[in-house]
XYZ file of N, CA and C in Angstrom:
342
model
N 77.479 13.895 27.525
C 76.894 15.159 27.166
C 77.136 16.155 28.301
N 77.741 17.256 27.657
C 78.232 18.476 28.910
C 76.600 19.420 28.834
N 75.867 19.698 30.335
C 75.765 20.647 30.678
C 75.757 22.446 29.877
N 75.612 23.308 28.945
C 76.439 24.257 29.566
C 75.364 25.339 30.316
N 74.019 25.343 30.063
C 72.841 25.838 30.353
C 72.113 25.739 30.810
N 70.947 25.489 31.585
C 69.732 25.525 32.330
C 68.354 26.241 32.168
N 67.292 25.951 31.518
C 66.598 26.660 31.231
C 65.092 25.969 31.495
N 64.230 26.903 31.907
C 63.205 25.906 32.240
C 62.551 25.860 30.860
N 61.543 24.631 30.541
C 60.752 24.717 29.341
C 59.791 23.602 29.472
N 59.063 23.961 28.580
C 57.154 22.884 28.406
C 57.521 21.715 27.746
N 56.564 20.951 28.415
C 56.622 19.432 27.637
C 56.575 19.535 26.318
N 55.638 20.490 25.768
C 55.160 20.621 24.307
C 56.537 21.340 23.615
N 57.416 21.571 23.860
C 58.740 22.142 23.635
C 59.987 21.323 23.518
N 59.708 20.457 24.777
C 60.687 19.263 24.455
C 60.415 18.361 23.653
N 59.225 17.736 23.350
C 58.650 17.160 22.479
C 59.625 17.554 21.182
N 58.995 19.044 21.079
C 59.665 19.287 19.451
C 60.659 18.618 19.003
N 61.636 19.388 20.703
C 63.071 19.447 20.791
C 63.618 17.466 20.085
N 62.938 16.644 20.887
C 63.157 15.686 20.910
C 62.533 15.017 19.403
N 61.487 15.240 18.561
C 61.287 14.864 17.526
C 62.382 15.220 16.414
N 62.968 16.391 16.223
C 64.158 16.850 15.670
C 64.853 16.214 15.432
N 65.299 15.784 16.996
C 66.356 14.483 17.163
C 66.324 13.317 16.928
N 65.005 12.699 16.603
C 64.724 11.619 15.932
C 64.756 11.816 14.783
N 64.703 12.775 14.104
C 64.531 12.718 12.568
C 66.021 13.001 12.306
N 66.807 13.238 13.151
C 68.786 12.984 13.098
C 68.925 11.851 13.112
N 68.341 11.008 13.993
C 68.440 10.136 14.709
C 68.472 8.895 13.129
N 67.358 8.941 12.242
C 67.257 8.456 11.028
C 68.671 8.362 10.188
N 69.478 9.555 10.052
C 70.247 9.485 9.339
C 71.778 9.289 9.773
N 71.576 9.212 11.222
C 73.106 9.289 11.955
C 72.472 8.461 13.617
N 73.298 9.173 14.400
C 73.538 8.628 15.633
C 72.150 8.583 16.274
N 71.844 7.461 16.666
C 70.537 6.859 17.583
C 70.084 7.671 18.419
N 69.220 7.750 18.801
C 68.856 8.325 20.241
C 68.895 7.607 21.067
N 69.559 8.328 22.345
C 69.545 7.233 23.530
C 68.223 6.905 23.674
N 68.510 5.561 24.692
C 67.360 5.177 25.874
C 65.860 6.230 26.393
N 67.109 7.059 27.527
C 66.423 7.994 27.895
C 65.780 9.293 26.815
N 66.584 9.694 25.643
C 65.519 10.044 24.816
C 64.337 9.469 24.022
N 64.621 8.101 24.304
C 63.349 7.526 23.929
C 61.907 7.582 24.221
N 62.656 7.669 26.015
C 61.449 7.387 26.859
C 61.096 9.010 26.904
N 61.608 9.800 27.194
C 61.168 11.668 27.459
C 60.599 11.119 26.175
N 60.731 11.256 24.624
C 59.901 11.242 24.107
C 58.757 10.774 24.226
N 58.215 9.330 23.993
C 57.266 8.473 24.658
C 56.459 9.562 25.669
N 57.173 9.539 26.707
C 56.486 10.676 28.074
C 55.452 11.725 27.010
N 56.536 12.679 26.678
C 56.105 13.912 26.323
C 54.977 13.567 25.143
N 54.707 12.444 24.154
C 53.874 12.475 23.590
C 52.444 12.014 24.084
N 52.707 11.795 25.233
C 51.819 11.132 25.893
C 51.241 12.274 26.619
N 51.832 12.963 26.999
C 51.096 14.077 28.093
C 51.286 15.482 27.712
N 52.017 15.608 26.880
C 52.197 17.326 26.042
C 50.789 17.014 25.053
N 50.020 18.298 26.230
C 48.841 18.594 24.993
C 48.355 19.823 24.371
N 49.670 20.458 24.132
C 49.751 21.672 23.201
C 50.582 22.017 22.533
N 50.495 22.524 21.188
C 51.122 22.354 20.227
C 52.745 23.249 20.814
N 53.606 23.483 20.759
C 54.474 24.815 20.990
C 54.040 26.491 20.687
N 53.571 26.346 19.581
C 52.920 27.774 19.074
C 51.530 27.890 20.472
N 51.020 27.204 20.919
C 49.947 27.346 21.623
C 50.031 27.454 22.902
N 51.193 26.655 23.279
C 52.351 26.999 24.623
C 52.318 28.426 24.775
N 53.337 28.838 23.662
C 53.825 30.367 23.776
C 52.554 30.976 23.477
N 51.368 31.313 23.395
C 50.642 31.965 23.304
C 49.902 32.039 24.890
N 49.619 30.902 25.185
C 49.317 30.875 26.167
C 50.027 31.368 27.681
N 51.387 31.026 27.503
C 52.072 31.477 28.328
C 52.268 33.574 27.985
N 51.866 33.549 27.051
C 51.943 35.100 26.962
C 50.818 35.758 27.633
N 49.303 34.937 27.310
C 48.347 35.565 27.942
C 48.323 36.001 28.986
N 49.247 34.365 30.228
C 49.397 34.421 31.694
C 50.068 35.343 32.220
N 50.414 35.810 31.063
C 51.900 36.916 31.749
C 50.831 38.066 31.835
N 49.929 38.473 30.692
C 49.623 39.500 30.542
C 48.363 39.921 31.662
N 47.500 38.364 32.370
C 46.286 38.236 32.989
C 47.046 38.670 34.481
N 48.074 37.908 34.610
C 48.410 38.191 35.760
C 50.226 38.526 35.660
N 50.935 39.636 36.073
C 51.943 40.085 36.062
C 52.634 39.288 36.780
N 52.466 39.036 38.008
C 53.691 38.121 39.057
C 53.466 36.921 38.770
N 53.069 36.118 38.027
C 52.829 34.834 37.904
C 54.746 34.607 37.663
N 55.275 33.533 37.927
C 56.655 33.221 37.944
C 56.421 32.196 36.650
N 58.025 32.191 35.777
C 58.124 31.775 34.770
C 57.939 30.028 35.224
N 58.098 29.673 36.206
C 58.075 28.357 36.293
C 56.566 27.600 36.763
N 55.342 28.737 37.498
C 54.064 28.752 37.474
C 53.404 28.469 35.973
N 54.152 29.360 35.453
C 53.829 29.320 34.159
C 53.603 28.196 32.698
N 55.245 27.708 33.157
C 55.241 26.621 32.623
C 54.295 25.342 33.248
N 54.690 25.380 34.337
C 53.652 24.050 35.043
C 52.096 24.110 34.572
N 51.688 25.488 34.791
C 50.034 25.720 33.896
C 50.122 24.883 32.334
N 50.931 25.700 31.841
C 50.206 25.043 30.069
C 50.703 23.528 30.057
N 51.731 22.713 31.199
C 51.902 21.433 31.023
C 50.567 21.246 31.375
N 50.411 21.139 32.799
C 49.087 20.590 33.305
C 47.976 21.177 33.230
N 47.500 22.364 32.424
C 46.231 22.628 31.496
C 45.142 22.373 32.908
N 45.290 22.786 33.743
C 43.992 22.697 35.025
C 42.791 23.173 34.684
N 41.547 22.310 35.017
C 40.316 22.322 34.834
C 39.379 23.153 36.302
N 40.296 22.996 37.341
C 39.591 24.294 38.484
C 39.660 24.422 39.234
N 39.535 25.511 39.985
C 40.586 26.131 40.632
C 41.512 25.218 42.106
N 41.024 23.810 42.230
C 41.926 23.423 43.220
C 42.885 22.882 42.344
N 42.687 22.366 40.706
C 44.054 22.131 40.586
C 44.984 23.273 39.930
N 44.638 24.706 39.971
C 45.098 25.550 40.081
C 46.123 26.045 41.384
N 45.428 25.463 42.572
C 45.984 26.110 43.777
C 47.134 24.736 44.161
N 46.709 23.635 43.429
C 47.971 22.453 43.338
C 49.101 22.872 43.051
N 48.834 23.430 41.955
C 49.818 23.897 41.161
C 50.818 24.527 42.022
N 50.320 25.541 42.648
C 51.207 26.849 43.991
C 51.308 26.381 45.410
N 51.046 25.039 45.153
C 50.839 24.773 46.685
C 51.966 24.682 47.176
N 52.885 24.732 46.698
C 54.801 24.465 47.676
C 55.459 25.523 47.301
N 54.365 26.761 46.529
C 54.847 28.234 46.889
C 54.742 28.947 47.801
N 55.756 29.609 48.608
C 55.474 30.126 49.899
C 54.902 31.151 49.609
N 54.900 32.352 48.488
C 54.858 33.131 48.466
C 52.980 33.369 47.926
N 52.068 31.975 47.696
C 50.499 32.037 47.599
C 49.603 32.417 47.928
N 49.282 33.786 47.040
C 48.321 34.731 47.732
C 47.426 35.279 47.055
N 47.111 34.429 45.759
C 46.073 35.027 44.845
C 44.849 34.691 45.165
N 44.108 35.614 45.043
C 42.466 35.390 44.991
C 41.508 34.645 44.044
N 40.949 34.329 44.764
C 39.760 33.282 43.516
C 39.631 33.726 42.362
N 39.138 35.317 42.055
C 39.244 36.479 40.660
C 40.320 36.007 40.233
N 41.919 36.016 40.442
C 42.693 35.336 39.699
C 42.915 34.047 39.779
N 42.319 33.250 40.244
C 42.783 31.875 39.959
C 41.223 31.873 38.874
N 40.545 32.461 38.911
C 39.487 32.242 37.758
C 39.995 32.633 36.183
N 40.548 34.092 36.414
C 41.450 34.375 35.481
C 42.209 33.286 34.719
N 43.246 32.619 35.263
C 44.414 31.604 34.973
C 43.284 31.207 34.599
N 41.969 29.734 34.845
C 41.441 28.943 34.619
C 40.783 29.515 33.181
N 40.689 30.778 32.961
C 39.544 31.384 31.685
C 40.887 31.423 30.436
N 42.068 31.882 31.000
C 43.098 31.500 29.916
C 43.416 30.127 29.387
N 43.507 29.281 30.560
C 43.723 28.148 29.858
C 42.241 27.351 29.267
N 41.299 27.663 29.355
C 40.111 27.088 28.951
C 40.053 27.606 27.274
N 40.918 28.807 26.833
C 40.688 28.956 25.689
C 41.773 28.323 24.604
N 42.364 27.062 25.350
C 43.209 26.212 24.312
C 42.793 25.410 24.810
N 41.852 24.238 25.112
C 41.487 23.147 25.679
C 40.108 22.693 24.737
């Protein structure tokens, strides 16, 4: 399998991605190994639907402007309950400088899909 793109995306996304492919998978070529297991994974720990992903990830955009697309994603995977595993989240960002008001923020968005 070639490469040609790179894109970041949510567990609850690959999931999809990867159920799709099982339901190919029924009528033609197997799924590998390793799509077995990402699946497995992702059903195990993706706990939002895709539609609820993208909603959520819209809010974050809208609560807080600089939040980075990859902050972003890591939030609606890991759905944090307060604010230190909020500041987990940014902790190997150099650039971490939000205030408690917004890390309360983030925590009040994701509390309304949980």
């Amino acid at each position: 399998m070639k490469i040609t793109e790179k894109n970041l995306t949510t567990l609850s996304h690959v999931r999809e991605i990867l159920l799709e492919r099982e339901k190919l998978a029924i009528d033609g070529e197997p799924m590998t190994d390793d799509q077995k297991k990402l699946l497995n994974y992702a059903n195990k720990f993706s706990k939002l639907s895709v539609r609820d992903t993208k909603e959520l990830q819209k809010k974050l955009k809208e609560v807080n402007g600089y939040l980075s697309d990859a902050q972003i994603v890591k939030i609606t995977d890991m759905l944090p309950k307060n604010i230190d595993e909020v500041r987990a989240i940014f902790s190997k960002d150099e650039k971490f400088n939000y205030n408690t008001d917004e890390l309360k923020q983030i925590l009040d968005c994701v509390a309304l899909y949980m």
